[in-house]
Short mmCIF file of N, CA and C in Angstrom, two decimals:
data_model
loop_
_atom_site.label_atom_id
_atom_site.label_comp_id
_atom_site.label_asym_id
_atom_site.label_seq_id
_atom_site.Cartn_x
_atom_site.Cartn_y
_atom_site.Cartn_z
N UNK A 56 15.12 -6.61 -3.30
CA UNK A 56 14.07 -5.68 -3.70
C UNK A 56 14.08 -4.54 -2.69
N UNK A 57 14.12 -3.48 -3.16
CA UNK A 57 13.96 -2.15 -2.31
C UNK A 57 12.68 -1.25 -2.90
N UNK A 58 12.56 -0.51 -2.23
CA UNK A 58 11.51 1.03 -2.80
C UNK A 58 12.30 2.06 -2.14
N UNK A 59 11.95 3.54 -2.92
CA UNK A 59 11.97 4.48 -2.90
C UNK A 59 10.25 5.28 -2.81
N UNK A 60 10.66 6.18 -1.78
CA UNK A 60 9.40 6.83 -1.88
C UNK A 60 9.29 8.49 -1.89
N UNK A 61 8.81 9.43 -2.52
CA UNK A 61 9.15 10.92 -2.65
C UNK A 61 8.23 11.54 -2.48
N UNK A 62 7.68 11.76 -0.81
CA UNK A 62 6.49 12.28 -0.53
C UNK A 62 5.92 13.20 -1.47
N UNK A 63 6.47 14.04 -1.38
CA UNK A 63 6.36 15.95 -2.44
C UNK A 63 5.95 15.39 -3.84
N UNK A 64 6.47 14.38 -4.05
CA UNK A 64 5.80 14.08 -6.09
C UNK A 64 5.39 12.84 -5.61
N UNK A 65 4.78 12.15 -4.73
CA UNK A 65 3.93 11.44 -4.22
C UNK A 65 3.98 10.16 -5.02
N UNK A 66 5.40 9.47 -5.36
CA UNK A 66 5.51 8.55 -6.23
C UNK A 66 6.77 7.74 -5.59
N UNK A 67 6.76 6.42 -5.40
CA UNK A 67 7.40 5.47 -5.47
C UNK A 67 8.12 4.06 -6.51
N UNK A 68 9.15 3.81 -6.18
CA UNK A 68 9.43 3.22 -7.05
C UNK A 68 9.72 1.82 -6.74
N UNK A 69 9.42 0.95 -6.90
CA UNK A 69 9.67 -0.64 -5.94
C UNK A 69 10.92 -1.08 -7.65
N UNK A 70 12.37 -1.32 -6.76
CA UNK A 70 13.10 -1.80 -7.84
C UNK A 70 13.33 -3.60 -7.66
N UNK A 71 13.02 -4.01 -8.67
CA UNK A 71 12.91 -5.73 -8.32
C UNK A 71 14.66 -6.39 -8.76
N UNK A 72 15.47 -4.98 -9.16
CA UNK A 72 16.94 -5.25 -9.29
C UNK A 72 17.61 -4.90 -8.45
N UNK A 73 19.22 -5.22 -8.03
CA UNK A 73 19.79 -4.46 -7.07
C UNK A 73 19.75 -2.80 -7.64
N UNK A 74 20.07 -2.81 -9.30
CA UNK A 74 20.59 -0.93 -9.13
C UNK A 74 19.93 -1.07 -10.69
N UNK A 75 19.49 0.35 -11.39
CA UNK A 75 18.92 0.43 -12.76
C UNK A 75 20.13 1.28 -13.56
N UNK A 76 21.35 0.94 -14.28
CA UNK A 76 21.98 1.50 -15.20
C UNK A 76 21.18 2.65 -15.85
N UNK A 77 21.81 3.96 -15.88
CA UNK A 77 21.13 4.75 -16.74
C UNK A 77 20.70 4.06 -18.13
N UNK A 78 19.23 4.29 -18.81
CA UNK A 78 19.87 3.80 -19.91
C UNK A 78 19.31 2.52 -20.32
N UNK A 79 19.50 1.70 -18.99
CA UNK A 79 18.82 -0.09 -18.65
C UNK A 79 17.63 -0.21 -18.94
N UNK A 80 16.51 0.99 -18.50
CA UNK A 80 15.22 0.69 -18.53
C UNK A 80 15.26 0.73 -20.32
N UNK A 81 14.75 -0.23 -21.22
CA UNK A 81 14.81 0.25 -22.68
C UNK A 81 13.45 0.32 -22.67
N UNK A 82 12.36 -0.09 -22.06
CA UNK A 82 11.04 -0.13 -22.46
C UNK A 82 10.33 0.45 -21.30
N UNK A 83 8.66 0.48 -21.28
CA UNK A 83 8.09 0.72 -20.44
C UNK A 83 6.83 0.39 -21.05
N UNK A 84 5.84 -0.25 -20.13
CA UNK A 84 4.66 -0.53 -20.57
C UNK A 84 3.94 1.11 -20.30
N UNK A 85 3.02 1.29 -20.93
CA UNK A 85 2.27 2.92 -20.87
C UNK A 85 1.52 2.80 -19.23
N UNK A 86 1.35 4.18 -18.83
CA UNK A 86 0.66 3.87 -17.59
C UNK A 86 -0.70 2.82 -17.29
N UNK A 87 -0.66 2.33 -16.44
CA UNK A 87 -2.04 1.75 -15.81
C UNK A 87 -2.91 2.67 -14.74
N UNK A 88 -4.03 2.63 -15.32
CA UNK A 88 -4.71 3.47 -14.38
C UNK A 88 -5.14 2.61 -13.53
N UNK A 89 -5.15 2.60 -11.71
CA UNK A 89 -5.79 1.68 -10.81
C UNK A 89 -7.05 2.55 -10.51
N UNK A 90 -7.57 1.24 -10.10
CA UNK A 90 -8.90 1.50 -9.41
C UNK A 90 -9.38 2.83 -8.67
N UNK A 91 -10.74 3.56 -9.23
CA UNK A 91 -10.56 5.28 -8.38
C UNK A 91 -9.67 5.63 -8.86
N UNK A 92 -8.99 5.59 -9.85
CA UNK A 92 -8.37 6.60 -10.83
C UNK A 92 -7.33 7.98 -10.35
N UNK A 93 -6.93 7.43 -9.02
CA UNK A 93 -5.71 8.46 -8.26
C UNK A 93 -4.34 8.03 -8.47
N UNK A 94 -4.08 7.18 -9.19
CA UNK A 94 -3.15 6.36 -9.10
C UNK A 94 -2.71 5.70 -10.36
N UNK A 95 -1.29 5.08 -10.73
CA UNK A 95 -0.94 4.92 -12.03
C UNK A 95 0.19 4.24 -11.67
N UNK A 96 0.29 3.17 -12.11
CA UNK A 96 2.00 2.51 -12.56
C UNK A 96 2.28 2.25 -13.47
N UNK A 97 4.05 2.11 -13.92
CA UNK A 97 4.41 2.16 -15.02
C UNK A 97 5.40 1.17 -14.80
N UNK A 98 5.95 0.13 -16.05
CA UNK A 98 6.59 -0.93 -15.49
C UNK A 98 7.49 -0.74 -16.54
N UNK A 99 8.91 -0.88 -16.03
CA UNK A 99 9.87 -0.73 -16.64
C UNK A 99 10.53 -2.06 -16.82
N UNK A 100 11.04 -2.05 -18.29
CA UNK A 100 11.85 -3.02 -18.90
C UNK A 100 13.09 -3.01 -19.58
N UNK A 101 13.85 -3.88 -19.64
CA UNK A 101 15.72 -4.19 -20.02
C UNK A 101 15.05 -4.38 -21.62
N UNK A 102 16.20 -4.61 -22.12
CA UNK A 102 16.05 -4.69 -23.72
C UNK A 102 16.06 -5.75 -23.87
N UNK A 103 15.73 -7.42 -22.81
CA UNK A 103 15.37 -8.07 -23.30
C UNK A 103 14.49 -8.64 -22.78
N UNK A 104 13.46 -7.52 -22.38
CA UNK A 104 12.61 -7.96 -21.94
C UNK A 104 11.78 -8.42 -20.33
N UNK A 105 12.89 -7.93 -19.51
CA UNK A 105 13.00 -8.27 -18.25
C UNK A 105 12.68 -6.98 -17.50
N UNK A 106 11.45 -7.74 -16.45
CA UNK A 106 10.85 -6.65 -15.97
C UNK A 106 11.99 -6.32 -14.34
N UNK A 107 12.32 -4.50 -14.89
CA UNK A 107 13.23 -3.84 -13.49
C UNK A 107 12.63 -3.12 -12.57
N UNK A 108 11.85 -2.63 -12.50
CA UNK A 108 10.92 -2.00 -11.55
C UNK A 108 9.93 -1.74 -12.15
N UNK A 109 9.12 -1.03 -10.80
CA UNK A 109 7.45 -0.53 -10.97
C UNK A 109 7.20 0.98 -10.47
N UNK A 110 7.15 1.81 -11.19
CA UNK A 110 7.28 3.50 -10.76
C UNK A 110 5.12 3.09 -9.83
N UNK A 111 5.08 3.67 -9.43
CA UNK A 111 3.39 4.25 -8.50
C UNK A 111 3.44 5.27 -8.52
N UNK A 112 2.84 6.31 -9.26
CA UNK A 112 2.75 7.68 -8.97
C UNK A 112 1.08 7.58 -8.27
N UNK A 113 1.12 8.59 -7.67
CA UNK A 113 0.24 8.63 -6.72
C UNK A 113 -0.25 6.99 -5.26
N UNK A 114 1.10 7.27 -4.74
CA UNK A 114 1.37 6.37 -4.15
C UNK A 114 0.73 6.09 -2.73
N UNK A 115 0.62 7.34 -2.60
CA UNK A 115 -0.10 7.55 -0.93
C UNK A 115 -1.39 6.93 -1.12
N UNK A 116 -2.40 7.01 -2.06
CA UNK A 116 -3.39 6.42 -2.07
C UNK A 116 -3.50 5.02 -2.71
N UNK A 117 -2.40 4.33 -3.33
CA UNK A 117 -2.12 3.05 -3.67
C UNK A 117 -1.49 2.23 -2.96
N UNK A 118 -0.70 2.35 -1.97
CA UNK A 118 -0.27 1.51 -1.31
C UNK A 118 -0.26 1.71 0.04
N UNK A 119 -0.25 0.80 0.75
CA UNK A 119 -0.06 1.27 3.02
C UNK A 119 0.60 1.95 3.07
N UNK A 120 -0.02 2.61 4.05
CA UNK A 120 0.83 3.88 4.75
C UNK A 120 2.18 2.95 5.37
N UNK A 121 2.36 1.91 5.42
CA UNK A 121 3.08 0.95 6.48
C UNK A 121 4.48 1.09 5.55
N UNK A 122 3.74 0.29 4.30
CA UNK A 122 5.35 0.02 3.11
C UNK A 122 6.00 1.78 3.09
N UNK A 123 5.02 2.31 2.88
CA UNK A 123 5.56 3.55 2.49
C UNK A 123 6.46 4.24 3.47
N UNK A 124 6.14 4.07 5.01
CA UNK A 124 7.14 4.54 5.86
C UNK A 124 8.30 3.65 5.82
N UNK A 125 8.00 2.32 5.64
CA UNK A 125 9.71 1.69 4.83
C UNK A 125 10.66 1.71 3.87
N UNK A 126 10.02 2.76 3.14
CA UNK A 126 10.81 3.47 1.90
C UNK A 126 12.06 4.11 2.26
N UNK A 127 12.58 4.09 1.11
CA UNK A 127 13.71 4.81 1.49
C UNK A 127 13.94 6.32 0.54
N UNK A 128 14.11 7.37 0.72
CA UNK A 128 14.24 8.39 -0.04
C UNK A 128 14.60 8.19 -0.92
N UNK A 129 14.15 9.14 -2.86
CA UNK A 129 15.35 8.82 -3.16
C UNK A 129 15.83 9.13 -3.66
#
């Protein structure tokens, strides 16, 4: 499991695969709005069903400042 994090569009991506094939994600559940309403994830899915990552837009206020300096650009 890795993340990506993109200060400037303030969104991260935690991938629960090694790599996402263009293409791979076939689904996506619609955004979730979190709590205080600054924040949103979107969960991406394979075509059969298998969850590949988790996009966070508005990340700075959803997750530690801690994970987020362990991000990796991306």
């Amino acid at each position: 499991m890795r993340m990506t994090y993109d200060p400037d569009a303030d969104a991260a991506y935690v991938f629960l695969v090694d790599r996402i094939a263009d293409g791979e994600a076939a689904a996506q559940l619609p955004s979730i709005s979190l709590p205080g309403g600054h924040s949103e994830v979107i969960l991406d899915f394979n075509a059969d069903g298998r969850l590949l990552g988790v996009e966070v837009l508005g990340a700075g206020r959803a997750l530690p400042q801690e994970v987020l300096d362990r991000a990796e650009p991306p």
